[in-house]
Amino acid sequence: MKKDLISITDYSKEEYLRIMTLAAEFEENPNQNLLKGKVVASLFFEPSTRTRLSFETAISRLGGRIVGFADPGSSSATKGETLHDTIKMVSNYADLIVMRHPLEGAARYAAEISKVPVINAGDGANQHPTQTLLDMYSILKTQGTLDNINLFMVGDLKYGRTVHSLLQAMSEFENPIFNFIAPGELQMPDEYKRHLIDKGIRYFEHLEFTDIISEADIIYMTRVQKERFPDPIEYEKVKNIYILRNAMLENTKPNVKILHPLPRVNEIHPDVDSNEKAYYFDQARNGVFTREAIITHTMNLK
Ligand code: CP
């Protein structure tokens, strides 16, 4: 049976830990010829810098070859070809499909059509499971554990697919605490809060976080995603809602790290970048090793 990765819940806790182990091995030794003779299709129907380039770097470091597009404008989607037909075709060409698409559920649909495994590189506001695995690898590397983490999620928790996937994954570990910091319009959706309630996990909701920032182990900042707002006026109201500045980190825990899936707009001031608690560029680097791990796990090569 093929092993798709569409939602972070497609993996068990044991698989999360397996990916962490493999990622550490790839960080130690990134160039391994495990994909020799294999072709990976990289289909990006939505813009990306990190996810696409880190996947393509991972494939190259594994000795595989890449076909695909970074801009659907250069594909036959512009002539009206359906996603169904595109996937049917591409799964005849490649051994693995990595796909980003603006529509929620598009990756699951592609997996149902494809003969070869599909990895979801982000589907609308729904899921971004490979980002979550690299986030977990970053948490593990910086905290030494995935248990007992006080995780602050800040910004667009409504449309932010990265926080949805991360919440589900971290809820599998011991004793997490979630602090959600978002304006009323961008609160964490009820289904994710219900998931925590069902598992007996504590969460707290706040409009501000300067008073409680000293409790955080991880501060996970997110961009307010203009492209997801049906009404541009609603975006204008909240676009500058949270800006993390260096001075705010003065009384934070020594182990705290600032994570962000990136790209950022203005929610992390550049004066944070030189603080040793800023981890977002290292986090993006971890994406290559984590994606090497995900690819080899998906293709049963490790
Ligand atoms: N983190 C992330 O998904 O970034 P890109 O949109 O640049 O791929």
PDB file of C-alpha atoms and ligand atoms in Angstrom:
ATOM      1  CA  MET A   1       0.000   0.000   0.000  1.00  0.00           C
ATOM      2  CA  LYS A   2       1.326   3.469  -0.836  1.00  0.00           C
ATOM      3  CA  LYS A   3       2.203   5.751   2.049  1.00  0.00           C
ATOM      4  CA  ASP A   4       0.772   9.243   1.417  1.00  0.00           C
ATOM      5  CA  LEU A   5       1.348  12.161   3.799  1.00  0.00           C
ATOM      6  CA  ILE A   6      -1.704  14.390   3.515  1.00  0.00           C
ATOM      7  CA  SER A   7      -2.590  15.248   7.105  1.00  0.00           C
ATOM      8  CA  ILE A   8      -0.212  15.169  10.052  1.00  0.00           C
ATOM      9  CA  THR A   9      -2.627  12.657  11.611  1.00  0.00           C
ATOM     10  CA  ASP A  10      -1.721  10.188   8.830  1.00  0.00           C
ATOM     11  CA  TYR A  11       1.398   9.467  10.913  1.00  0.00           C
ATOM     12  CA  SER A  12       1.465   7.812  14.329  1.00  0.00           C
ATOM     13  CA  LYS A  13       3.525   9.146  17.234  1.00  0.00           C
ATOM     14  CA  GLU A  14       6.065   6.407  16.461  1.00  0.00           C
ATOM     15  CA  GLU A  15       6.346   7.703  12.904  1.00  0.00           C
ATOM     16  CA  TYR A  16       6.887  11.273  14.163  1.00  0.00           C
ATOM     17  CA  LEU A  17       9.754   9.974  16.275  1.00  0.00           C
ATOM     18  CA  ARG A  18      11.097   7.908  13.371  1.00  0.00           C
ATOM     19  CA  ILE A  19      11.158  11.053  11.189  1.00  0.00           C
ATOM     20  CA  MET A  20      13.016  12.926  13.967  1.00  0.00           C
ATOM     21  CA  THR A  21      15.656  10.172  14.085  1.00  0.00           C
ATOM     22  CA  LEU A  22      16.031  10.090  10.298  1.00  0.00           C
ATOM     23  CA  ALA A  23      16.227  13.904  10.106  1.00  0.00           C
ATOM     24  CA  ALA A  24      19.080  13.875  12.616  1.00  0.00           C
ATOM     25  CA  GLU A  25      20.857  11.239  10.480  1.00  0.00           C
ATOM     26  CA  PHE A  26      20.388  13.357   7.332  1.00  0.00           C
ATOM     27  CA  GLU A  27      21.626  16.457   9.135  1.00  0.00           C
ATOM     28  CA  GLU A  28      24.778  14.494   9.952  1.00  0.00           C
ATOM     29  CA  ASN A  29      25.091  13.129   6.387  1.00  0.00           C
ATOM     30  CA  PRO A  30      22.791  14.929   3.893  1.00  0.00           C
ATOM     31  CA  ASN A  31      24.174  13.447   0.669  1.00  0.00           C
ATOM     32  CA  GLN A  32      22.922   9.878   0.295  1.00  0.00           C
ATOM     33  CA  ASN A  33      22.125   8.384  -3.089  1.00  0.00           C
ATOM     34  CA  LEU A  34      18.880   6.726  -1.994  1.00  0.00           C
ATOM     35  CA  LEU A  35      16.727   8.268  -4.774  1.00  0.00           C
ATOM     36  CA  LYS A  36      19.078   7.262  -7.604  1.00  0.00           C
ATOM     37  CA  GLY A  37      16.982   6.513 -10.706  1.00  0.00           C
ATOM     38  CA  LYS A  38      13.799   7.980  -9.169  1.00  0.00           C
ATOM     39  CA  VAL A  39      11.817  10.959 -10.434  1.00  0.00           C
ATOM     40  CA  VAL A  40       9.862  13.245  -8.104  1.00  0.00           C
ATOM     41  CA  ALA A  41       7.141  15.576  -9.425  1.00  0.00           C
ATOM     42  CA  SER A  42       7.032  18.929  -7.640  1.00  0.00           C
ATOM     43  CA  LEU A  43       3.644  20.516  -8.418  1.00  0.00           C
ATOM     44  CA  PHE A  44       3.182  23.956  -6.878  1.00  0.00           C
ATOM     45  CA  PHE A  45      -0.201  25.467  -7.695  1.00  0.00           C
ATOM     46  CA  GLU A  46       0.461  28.177  -5.088  1.00  0.00           C
ATOM     47  CA  PRO A  47       3.579  30.310  -4.436  1.00  0.00           C
ATOM     48  CA  SER A  48       6.347  28.941  -2.221  1.00  0.00           C
ATOM     49  CA  THR A  49       9.988  29.625  -1.484  1.00  0.00           C
ATOM     50  CA  ARG A  50      11.015  27.382   1.425  1.00  0.00           C
ATOM     51  CA  THR A  51       8.819  24.353   0.929  1.00  0.00           C
ATOM     52  CA  ARG A  52       9.517  23.975  -2.767  1.00  0.00           C
ATOM     53  CA  LEU A  53      13.226  24.767  -2.608  1.00  0.00           C
ATOM     54  CA  SER A  54      13.874  22.643   0.475  1.00  0.00           C
ATOM     55  CA  PHE A  55      12.016  19.714  -1.103  1.00  0.00           C
ATOM     56  CA  GLU A  56      13.994  20.157  -4.303  1.00  0.00           C
ATOM     57  CA  THR A  57      17.241  20.420  -2.320  1.00  0.00           C
ATOM     58  CA  ALA A  58      16.309  17.280  -0.379  1.00  0.00           C
ATOM     59  CA  ILE A  59      15.578  15.380  -3.619  1.00  0.00           C
ATOM     60  CA  SER A  60      18.870  16.564  -5.142  1.00  0.00           C
ATOM     61  CA  ARG A  61      20.853  15.566  -2.042  1.00  0.00           C
ATOM     62  CA  LEU A  62      19.229  12.128  -2.262  1.00  0.00           C
ATOM     63  CA  GLY A  63      20.323  11.780  -5.895  1.00  0.00           C
ATOM     64  CA  GLY A  64      16.801  11.960  -7.390  1.00  0.00           C
ATOM     65  CA  ARG A  65      15.541  13.955 -10.347  1.00  0.00           C
ATOM     66  CA  ILE A  66      12.797  16.597 -10.313  1.00  0.00           C
ATOM     67  CA  VAL A  67      10.068  17.429 -12.806  1.00  0.00           C
ATOM     68  CA  GLY A  68       7.202  19.838 -12.289  1.00  0.00           C
ATOM     69  CA  PHE A  69       6.268  23.495 -12.065  1.00  0.00           C
ATOM     70  CA  ALA A  70       6.524  26.360  -9.618  1.00  0.00           C
ATOM     71  CA  ASP A  71       3.836  28.359 -11.359  1.00  0.00           C
ATOM     72  CA  PRO A  72       0.586  26.718 -12.487  1.00  0.00           C
ATOM     73  CA  GLY A  73       0.418  29.455 -15.135  1.00  0.00           C
ATOM     74  CA  SER A  74       2.989  27.449 -17.078  1.00  0.00           C
ATOM     75  CA  SER A  75       0.918  24.238 -16.889  1.00  0.00           C
ATOM     76  CA  SER A  76      -2.134  23.082 -18.829  1.00  0.00           C
ATOM     77  CA  ALA A  77      -4.297  24.049 -15.818  1.00  0.00           C
ATOM     78  CA  THR A  78      -4.512  27.410 -17.605  1.00  0.00           C
ATOM     79  CA  LYS A  79      -6.170  25.627 -20.552  1.00  0.00           C
ATOM     80  CA  GLY A  80      -8.784  24.172 -18.232  1.00  0.00           C
ATOM     81  CA  GLU A  81      -7.206  20.807 -17.415  1.00  0.00           C
ATOM     82  CA  THR A  82      -8.644  19.468 -14.176  1.00  0.00           C
ATOM     83  CA  LEU A  83      -6.601  18.467 -11.137  1.00  0.00           C
ATOM     84  CA  HIS A  84      -7.898  14.933 -11.694  1.00  0.00           C
ATOM     85  CA  ASP A  85      -6.364  14.717 -15.166  1.00  0.00           C
ATOM     86  CA  THR A  86      -3.139  16.450 -14.152  1.00  0.00           C
ATOM     87  CA  ILE A  87      -2.531  13.967 -11.324  1.00  0.00           C
ATOM     88  CA  LYS A  88      -3.530  10.985 -13.472  1.00  0.00           C
ATOM     89  CA  MET A  89      -0.898  12.043 -16.027  1.00  0.00           C
ATOM     90  CA  VAL A  90       1.872  12.939 -13.599  1.00  0.00           C
ATOM     91  CA  SER A  91       1.507   9.722 -11.632  1.00  0.00           C
ATOM     92  CA  ASN A  92       2.395   7.932 -14.886  1.00  0.00           C
ATOM     93  CA  TYR A  93       5.639   9.904 -15.068  1.00  0.00           C
ATOM     94  CA  ALA A  94       6.984  10.160 -11.529  1.00  0.00           C
ATOM     95  CA  ASP A  95       7.667   7.889  -8.531  1.00  0.00           C
ATOM     96  CA  LEU A  96       6.426  10.457  -5.986  1.00  0.00           C
ATOM     97  CA  ILE A  97       4.310  13.634  -6.123  1.00  0.00           C
ATOM     98  CA  VAL A  98       4.869  16.649  -3.856  1.00  0.00           C
ATOM     99  CA  MET A  99       1.971  19.060  -4.273  1.00  0.00           C
ATOM    100  CA  ARG A 100       0.882  22.447  -2.918  1.00  0.00           C
ATOM    101  CA  HIS A 101      -2.586  23.641  -3.808  1.00  0.00           C
ATOM    102  CA  PRO A 102      -4.784  26.548  -2.643  1.00  0.00           C
ATOM    103  CA  LEU A 103      -7.878  24.371  -2.137  1.00  0.00           C
ATOM    104  CA  GLU A 104      -8.440  22.542   1.134  1.00  0.00           C
ATOM    105  CA  GLY A 105      -8.755  18.833   0.438  1.00  0.00           C
ATOM    106  CA  ALA A 106      -6.932  18.999  -2.915  1.00  0.00           C
ATOM    107  CA  ALA A 107      -4.033  16.868  -1.640  1.00  0.00           C
ATOM    108  CA  ARG A 108      -6.347  14.141  -0.331  1.00  0.00           C
ATOM    109  CA  TYR A 109      -8.163  14.149  -3.671  1.00  0.00           C
ATOM    110  CA  ALA A 110      -4.849  13.879  -5.541  1.00  0.00           C
ATOM    111  CA  ALA A 111      -3.799  10.941  -3.345  1.00  0.00           C
ATOM    112  CA  GLU A 112      -7.005   9.102  -4.221  1.00  0.00           C
ATOM    113  CA  ILE A 113      -6.259   9.481  -7.941  1.00  0.00           C
ATOM    114  CA  SER A 114      -2.500   8.942  -7.905  1.00  0.00           C
ATOM    115  CA  LYS A 115      -0.815   5.558  -8.321  1.00  0.00           C
ATOM    116  CA  VAL A 116       2.293   6.898  -6.576  1.00  0.00           C
ATOM    117  CA  PRO A 117       2.552   8.415  -3.076  1.00  0.00           C
ATOM    118  CA  VAL A 118       1.512  12.044  -2.609  1.00  0.00           C
ATOM    119  CA  ILE A 119       3.045  14.412  -0.056  1.00  0.00           C
ATOM    120  CA  ASN A 120       0.960  17.451   0.839  1.00  0.00           C
ATOM    121  CA  ALA A 121       3.098  20.601   0.706  1.00  0.00           C
ATOM    122  CA  GLY A 122       0.148  22.707   1.971  1.00  0.00           C
ATOM    123  CA  ASP A 123      -3.527  22.699   0.986  1.00  0.00           C
ATOM    124  CA  GLY A 124      -5.260  26.023   1.542  1.00  0.00           C
ATOM    125  CA  ALA A 125      -5.898  26.779   5.223  1.00  0.00           C
ATOM    126  CA  ASN A 126      -6.099  23.070   6.034  1.00  0.00           C
ATOM    127  CA  GLN A 127      -2.789  21.228   6.621  1.00  0.00           C
ATOM    128  CA  HIS A 128       0.965  21.600   6.153  1.00  0.00           C
ATOM    129  CA  PRO A 129       2.267  18.329   7.587  1.00  0.00           C
ATOM    130  CA  THR A 130       5.869  18.540   6.351  1.00  0.00           C
ATOM    131  CA  GLN A 131       6.178  21.985   7.958  1.00  0.00           C
ATOM    132  CA  THR A 132       4.939  20.457  11.204  1.00  0.00           C
ATOM    133  CA  LEU A 133       7.555  17.724  11.123  1.00  0.00           C
ATOM    134  CA  LEU A 134      10.322  20.275  10.619  1.00  0.00           C
ATOM    135  CA  ASP A 135       8.799  22.397  13.401  1.00  0.00           C
ATOM    136  CA  MET A 136       8.857  19.368  15.691  1.00  0.00           C
ATOM    137  CA  TYR A 137      12.445  18.639  14.730  1.00  0.00           C
ATOM    138  CA  SER A 138      13.277  22.262  15.590  1.00  0.00           C
ATOM    139  CA  ILE A 139      11.506  21.979  18.955  1.00  0.00           C
ATOM    140  CA  LEU A 140      13.267  18.704  19.724  1.00  0.00           C
ATOM    141  CA  LYS A 141      16.672  20.105  18.783  1.00  0.00           C
ATOM    142  CA  THR A 142      16.269  23.254  20.871  1.00  0.00           C
ATOM    143  CA  GLN A 143      14.356  21.879  23.885  1.00  0.00           C
ATOM    144  CA  GLY A 144      15.788  18.366  23.985  1.00  0.00           C
ATOM    145  CA  THR A 145      12.270  16.925  24.236  1.00  0.00           C
ATOM    146  CA  LEU A 146       8.787  17.126  22.738  1.00  0.00           C
ATOM    147  CA  ASP A 147       7.162  16.663  26.176  1.00  0.00           C
ATOM    148  CA  ASN A 148       6.077  19.390  28.626  1.00  0.00           C
ATOM    149  CA  ILE A 149       6.306  22.192  26.054  1.00  0.00           C
ATOM    150  CA  ASN A 150       4.488  25.468  26.719  1.00  0.00           C
ATOM    151  CA  LEU A 151       3.723  26.493  23.162  1.00  0.00           C
ATOM    152  CA  PHE A 152       2.560  30.009  22.319  1.00  0.00           C
ATOM    153  CA  MET A 153       0.866  30.306  18.922  1.00  0.00           C
ATOM    154  CA  VAL A 154       0.567  33.919  17.815  1.00  0.00           C
ATOM    155  CA  GLY A 155      -1.257  35.621  14.932  1.00  0.00           C
ATOM    156  CA  ASP A 156      -3.471  34.044  12.320  1.00  0.00           C
ATOM    157  CA  LEU A 157      -4.704  30.903  14.029  1.00  0.00           C
ATOM    158  CA  LYS A 158      -7.836  30.713  11.907  1.00  0.00           C
ATOM    159  CA  TYR A 159      -6.319  30.379   8.440  1.00  0.00           C
ATOM    160  CA  GLY A 160      -2.848  29.216   9.561  1.00  0.00           C
ATOM    161  CA  ARG A 161      -2.459  25.642   8.341  1.00  0.00           C
ATOM    162  CA  THR A 162       0.901  25.306  10.096  1.00  0.00           C
ATOM    163  CA  VAL A 163      -0.576  25.867  13.549  1.00  0.00           C
ATOM    164  CA  HIS A 164      -3.437  23.447  12.869  1.00  0.00           C
ATOM    165  CA  SER A 165      -1.040  20.620  11.975  1.00  0.00           C
ATOM    166  CA  LEU A 166       1.365  21.485  14.815  1.00  0.00           C
ATOM    167  CA  LEU A 167      -1.400  21.471  17.424  1.00  0.00           C
ATOM    168  CA  GLN A 168      -2.492  17.981  16.372  1.00  0.00           C
ATOM    169  CA  ALA A 169       1.040  16.574  16.403  1.00  0.00           C
ATOM    170  CA  MET A 170       2.133  18.125  19.704  1.00  0.00           C
ATOM    171  CA  SER A 171      -1.045  16.911  21.369  1.00  0.00           C
ATOM    172  CA  GLU A 172       0.382  13.364  21.054  1.00  0.00           C
ATOM    173  CA  PHE A 173       3.202  14.195  23.487  1.00  0.00           C
ATOM    174  CA  GLU A 174       3.205  14.417  27.288  1.00  0.00           C
ATOM    175  CA  ASN A 175       1.689  17.403  29.062  1.00  0.00           C
ATOM    176  CA  PRO A 176       1.728  20.177  26.445  1.00  0.00           C
ATOM    177  CA  ILE A 177       0.227  23.589  27.248  1.00  0.00           C
ATOM    178  CA  PHE A 178      -1.126  25.693  24.396  1.00  0.00           C
ATOM    179  CA  ASN A 179      -1.474  29.469  24.602  1.00  0.00           C
ATOM    180  CA  PHE A 180      -3.365  30.934  21.637  1.00  0.00           C
ATOM    181  CA  ILE A 181      -2.808  34.637  21.002  1.00  0.00           C
ATOM    182  CA  ALA A 182      -5.057  35.960  18.258  1.00  0.00           C
ATOM    183  CA  PRO A 183      -7.596  38.712  17.626  1.00  0.00           C
ATOM    184  CA  GLY A 184     -11.280  37.738  17.754  1.00  0.00           C
ATOM    185  CA  GLU A 185     -11.441  37.389  13.949  1.00  0.00           C
ATOM    186  CA  LEU A 186      -8.505  34.953  13.783  1.00  0.00           C
ATOM    187  CA  GLN A 187      -9.064  32.617  16.742  1.00  0.00           C
ATOM    188  CA  MET A 188      -8.132  28.946  16.638  1.00  0.00           C
ATOM    189  CA  PRO A 189     -11.105  27.125  15.023  1.00  0.00           C
ATOM    190  CA  ASP A 190     -13.409  25.204  17.379  1.00  0.00           C
ATOM    191  CA  GLU A 191     -12.590  21.799  15.879  1.00  0.00           C
ATOM    192  CA  TYR A 192      -8.958  22.106  17.028  1.00  0.00           C
ATOM    193  CA  LYS A 193      -9.954  23.331  20.485  1.00  0.00           C
ATOM    194  CA  ARG A 194     -12.375  20.396  20.744  1.00  0.00           C
ATOM    195  CA  HIS A 195      -9.513  18.060  19.841  1.00  0.00           C
ATOM    196  CA  LEU A 196      -7.568  19.370  22.868  1.00  0.00           C
ATOM    197  CA  ILE A 197     -10.595  19.177  25.160  1.00  0.00           C
ATOM    198  CA  ASP A 198     -11.205  15.559  24.118  1.00  0.00           C
ATOM    199  CA  LYS A 199      -7.608  14.718  25.014  1.00  0.00           C
ATOM    200  CA  GLY A 200      -7.743  16.603  28.321  1.00  0.00           C
ATOM    201  CA  ILE A 201      -5.049  19.070  27.198  1.00  0.00           C
ATOM    202  CA  ARG A 202      -4.909  22.591  28.647  1.00  0.00           C
ATOM    203  CA  TYR A 203      -5.223  25.589  26.375  1.00  0.00           C
ATOM    204  CA  PHE A 204      -5.683  29.308  27.030  1.00  0.00           C
ATOM    205  CA  GLU A 205      -6.809  32.106  24.708  1.00  0.00           C
ATOM    206  CA  HIS A 206      -5.473  35.655  24.898  1.00  0.00           C
ATOM    207  CA  LEU A 207      -5.705  38.883  22.947  1.00  0.00           C
ATOM    208  CA  GLU A 208      -2.224  40.034  24.089  1.00  0.00           C
ATOM    209  CA  PHE A 209       0.874  38.193  25.281  1.00  0.00           C
ATOM    210  CA  THR A 210       3.374  40.681  26.697  1.00  0.00           C
ATOM    211  CA  ASP A 211       2.276  39.883  30.287  1.00  0.00           C
ATOM    212  CA  ILE A 212       2.649  36.113  29.924  1.00  0.00           C
ATOM    213  CA  ILE A 213       5.574  35.811  27.491  1.00  0.00           C
ATOM    214  CA  SER A 214       7.911  34.730  30.340  1.00  0.00           C
ATOM    215  CA  GLU A 215       6.056  31.367  30.522  1.00  0.00           C
ATOM    216  CA  ALA A 216       6.774  30.320  26.918  1.00  0.00           C
ATOM    217  CA  ASP A 217       9.185  27.592  25.766  1.00  0.00           C
ATOM    218  CA  ILE A 218       8.316  28.145  22.112  1.00  0.00           C
ATOM    219  CA  ILE A 219       6.800  31.301  20.611  1.00  0.00           C
ATOM    220  CA  TYR A 220       5.403  30.300  17.236  1.00  0.00           C
ATOM    221  CA  MET A 221       4.731  33.508  15.286  1.00  0.00           C
ATOM    222  CA  THR A 222       2.582  33.437  12.142  1.00  0.00           C
ATOM    223  CA  ARG A 223       1.864  35.824   9.316  1.00  0.00           C
ATOM    224  CA  VAL A 224      -1.633  37.252   8.893  1.00  0.00           C
ATOM    225  CA  GLN A 225      -2.319  35.726   5.488  1.00  0.00           C
ATOM    226  CA  LYS A 226      -3.759  38.368   3.206  1.00  0.00           C
ATOM    227  CA  GLU A 227      -4.480  35.793   0.483  1.00  0.00           C
ATOM    228  CA  ARG A 228      -6.909  33.832   2.700  1.00  0.00           C
ATOM    229  CA  PHE A 229      -9.212  36.762   3.601  1.00  0.00           C
ATOM    230  CA  PRO A 230     -12.483  36.849   1.642  1.00  0.00           C
ATOM    231  CA  ASP A 231     -12.824  40.564   2.567  1.00  0.00           C
ATOM    232  CA  PRO A 232      -9.731  42.843   2.166  1.00  0.00           C
ATOM    233  CA  ILE A 233     -11.150  45.307   4.735  1.00  0.00           C
ATOM    234  CA  GLU A 234     -11.058  42.572   7.378  1.00  0.00           C
ATOM    235  CA  TYR A 235      -7.375  42.001   6.539  1.00  0.00           C
ATOM    236  CA  GLU A 236      -6.579  45.716   6.919  1.00  0.00           C
ATOM    237  CA  LYS A 237      -8.064  45.673  10.451  1.00  0.00           C
ATOM    238  CA  VAL A 238      -5.746  42.942  11.742  1.00  0.00           C
ATOM    239  CA  LYS A 239      -2.630  43.049   9.552  1.00  0.00           C
ATOM    240  CA  ASN A 240      -0.448  44.827  12.159  1.00  0.00           C
ATOM    241  CA  ILE A 241      -1.982  43.219  15.215  1.00  0.00           C
ATOM    242  CA  TYR A 242       1.164  41.610  16.713  1.00  0.00           C
ATOM    243  CA  ILE A 243       4.754  42.677  16.229  1.00  0.00           C
ATOM    244  CA  LEU A 244       7.382  40.847  18.268  1.00  0.00           C
ATOM    245  CA  ARG A 245      10.289  43.138  19.173  1.00  0.00           C
ATOM    246  CA  ASN A 246      13.625  42.342  20.772  1.00  0.00           C
ATOM    247  CA  ALA A 247      12.830  44.308  23.945  1.00  0.00           C
ATOM    248  CA  MET A 248       9.854  42.005  24.579  1.00  0.00           C
ATOM    249  CA  LEU A 249      12.227  39.036  24.978  1.00  0.00           C
ATOM    250  CA  GLU A 250      14.116  40.480  27.943  1.00  0.00           C
ATOM    251  CA  ASN A 251      12.349  38.464  30.640  1.00  0.00           C
ATOM    252  CA  THR A 252      11.731  35.282  28.676  1.00  0.00           C
ATOM    253  CA  LYS A 253      13.073  31.838  29.651  1.00  0.00           C
ATOM    254  CA  PRO A 254      16.704  31.128  28.671  1.00  0.00           C
ATOM    255  CA  ASN A 255      15.562  28.164  26.553  1.00  0.00           C
ATOM    256  CA  VAL A 256      12.781  29.987  24.684  1.00  0.00           C
ATOM    257  CA  LYS A 257      12.989  29.941  20.892  1.00  0.00           C
ATOM    258  CA  ILE A 258      11.102  32.039  18.374  1.00  0.00           C
ATOM    259  CA  LEU A 259       9.772  29.955  15.502  1.00  0.00           C
ATOM    260  CA  HIS A 260       7.983  31.138  12.377  1.00  0.00           C
ATOM    261  CA  PRO A 261       7.153  29.043   9.290  1.00  0.00           C
ATOM    262  CA  LEU A 262       8.054  32.135   7.204  1.00  0.00           C
ATOM    263  CA  PRO A 263       7.622  34.192   5.113  1.00  0.00           C
ATOM    264  CA  ARG A 264       7.264  37.000   7.632  1.00  0.00           C
ATOM    265  CA  VAL A 265       5.874  40.388   6.788  1.00  0.00           C
ATOM    266  CA  ASN A 266       6.174  42.593   9.872  1.00  0.00           C
ATOM    267  CA  GLU A 267       5.173  40.315  12.764  1.00  0.00           C
ATOM    268  CA  ILE A 268       8.796  39.789  13.836  1.00  0.00           C
ATOM    269  CA  HIS A 269      10.783  43.011  13.892  1.00  0.00           C
ATOM    270  CA  PRO A 270      14.255  42.614  12.305  1.00  0.00           C
ATOM    271  CA  ASP A 271      15.794  43.627  15.654  1.00  0.00           C
ATOM    272  CA  VAL A 272      14.886  40.122  16.902  1.00  0.00           C
ATOM    273  CA  ASP A 273      17.023  38.447  14.214  1.00  0.00           C
ATOM    274  CA  SER A 274      20.320  38.825  16.083  1.00  0.00           C
ATOM    275  CA  ASN A 275      18.883  37.571  19.383  1.00  0.00           C
ATOM    276  CA  GLU A 276      20.045  33.998  20.123  1.00  0.00           C
ATOM    277  CA  LYS A 277      16.395  33.160  20.868  1.00  0.00           C
ATOM    278  CA  ALA A 278      15.487  33.742  17.206  1.00  0.00           C
ATOM    279  CA  TYR A 279      15.412  30.332  15.526  1.00  0.00           C
ATOM    280  CA  TYR A 280      13.321  30.816  12.362  1.00  0.00           C
ATOM    281  CA  PHE A 281      16.163  30.720   9.841  1.00  0.00           C
ATOM    282  CA  ASP A 282      17.638  27.587  11.468  1.00  0.00           C
ATOM    283  CA  GLN A 283      14.114  26.158  11.447  1.00  0.00           C
ATOM    284  CA  ALA A 284      13.917  26.679   7.665  1.00  0.00           C
ATOM    285  CA  ARG A 285      17.313  24.964   7.295  1.00  0.00           C
ATOM    286  CA  ASN A 286      15.985  21.986   9.251  1.00  0.00           C
ATOM    287  CA  GLY A 287      13.384  21.650   6.479  1.00  0.00           C
ATOM    288  CA  VAL A 288      15.886  20.031   4.129  1.00  0.00           C
ATOM    289  CA  PHE A 289      16.842  17.227   6.546  1.00  0.00           C
ATOM    290  CA  THR A 290      13.262  16.669   7.651  1.00  0.00           C
ATOM    291  CA  ARG A 291      12.073  16.442   4.039  1.00  0.00           C
ATOM    292  CA  GLU A 292      14.851  13.987   3.202  1.00  0.00           C
ATOM    293  CA  ALA A 293      13.505  11.921   6.106  1.00  0.00           C
ATOM    294  CA  ILE A 294       9.878  12.211   4.937  1.00  0.00           C
ATOM    295  CA  ILE A 295      10.723  11.262   1.336  1.00  0.00           C
ATOM    296  CA  THR A 296      12.763   8.201   2.290  1.00  0.00           C
ATOM    297  CA  HIS A 297      10.122   7.100   4.823  1.00  0.00           C
ATOM    298  CA  THR A 298       7.337   7.571   2.245  1.00  0.00           C
ATOM    299  CA  MET A 299       9.218   5.537  -0.348  1.00  0.00           C
ATOM    300  CA  ASN A 300      10.328   2.831   2.119  1.00  0.00           C
ATOM    301  CA  LEU A 301      13.963   3.606   1.393  1.00  0.00           C
ATOM    302  CA  LYS A 302      15.038   3.742   5.069  1.00  0.00           C
TER     303      LYS A 302
HETATM  304  N1   CP B   1       6.815  27.812   5.401  1.00  0.00           N
HETATM  305  C1   CP B   1       6.376  27.797   4.121  1.00  0.00           C
HETATM  306  O1   CP B   1       5.467  27.028   3.752  1.00  0.00           O
HETATM  307  O2   CP B   1       7.006  28.707   3.326  1.00  0.00           O
HETATM  308  P1   CP B   1       6.797  28.837   1.758  1.00  0.00           P
HETATM  309  O3   CP B   1       5.370  29.339   1.554  1.00  0.00           O
HETATM  310  O4   CP B   1       7.817  29.802   1.277  1.00  0.00           O
HETATM  311  O5   CP B   1       6.930  27.477   1.164  1.00  0.00           O
END
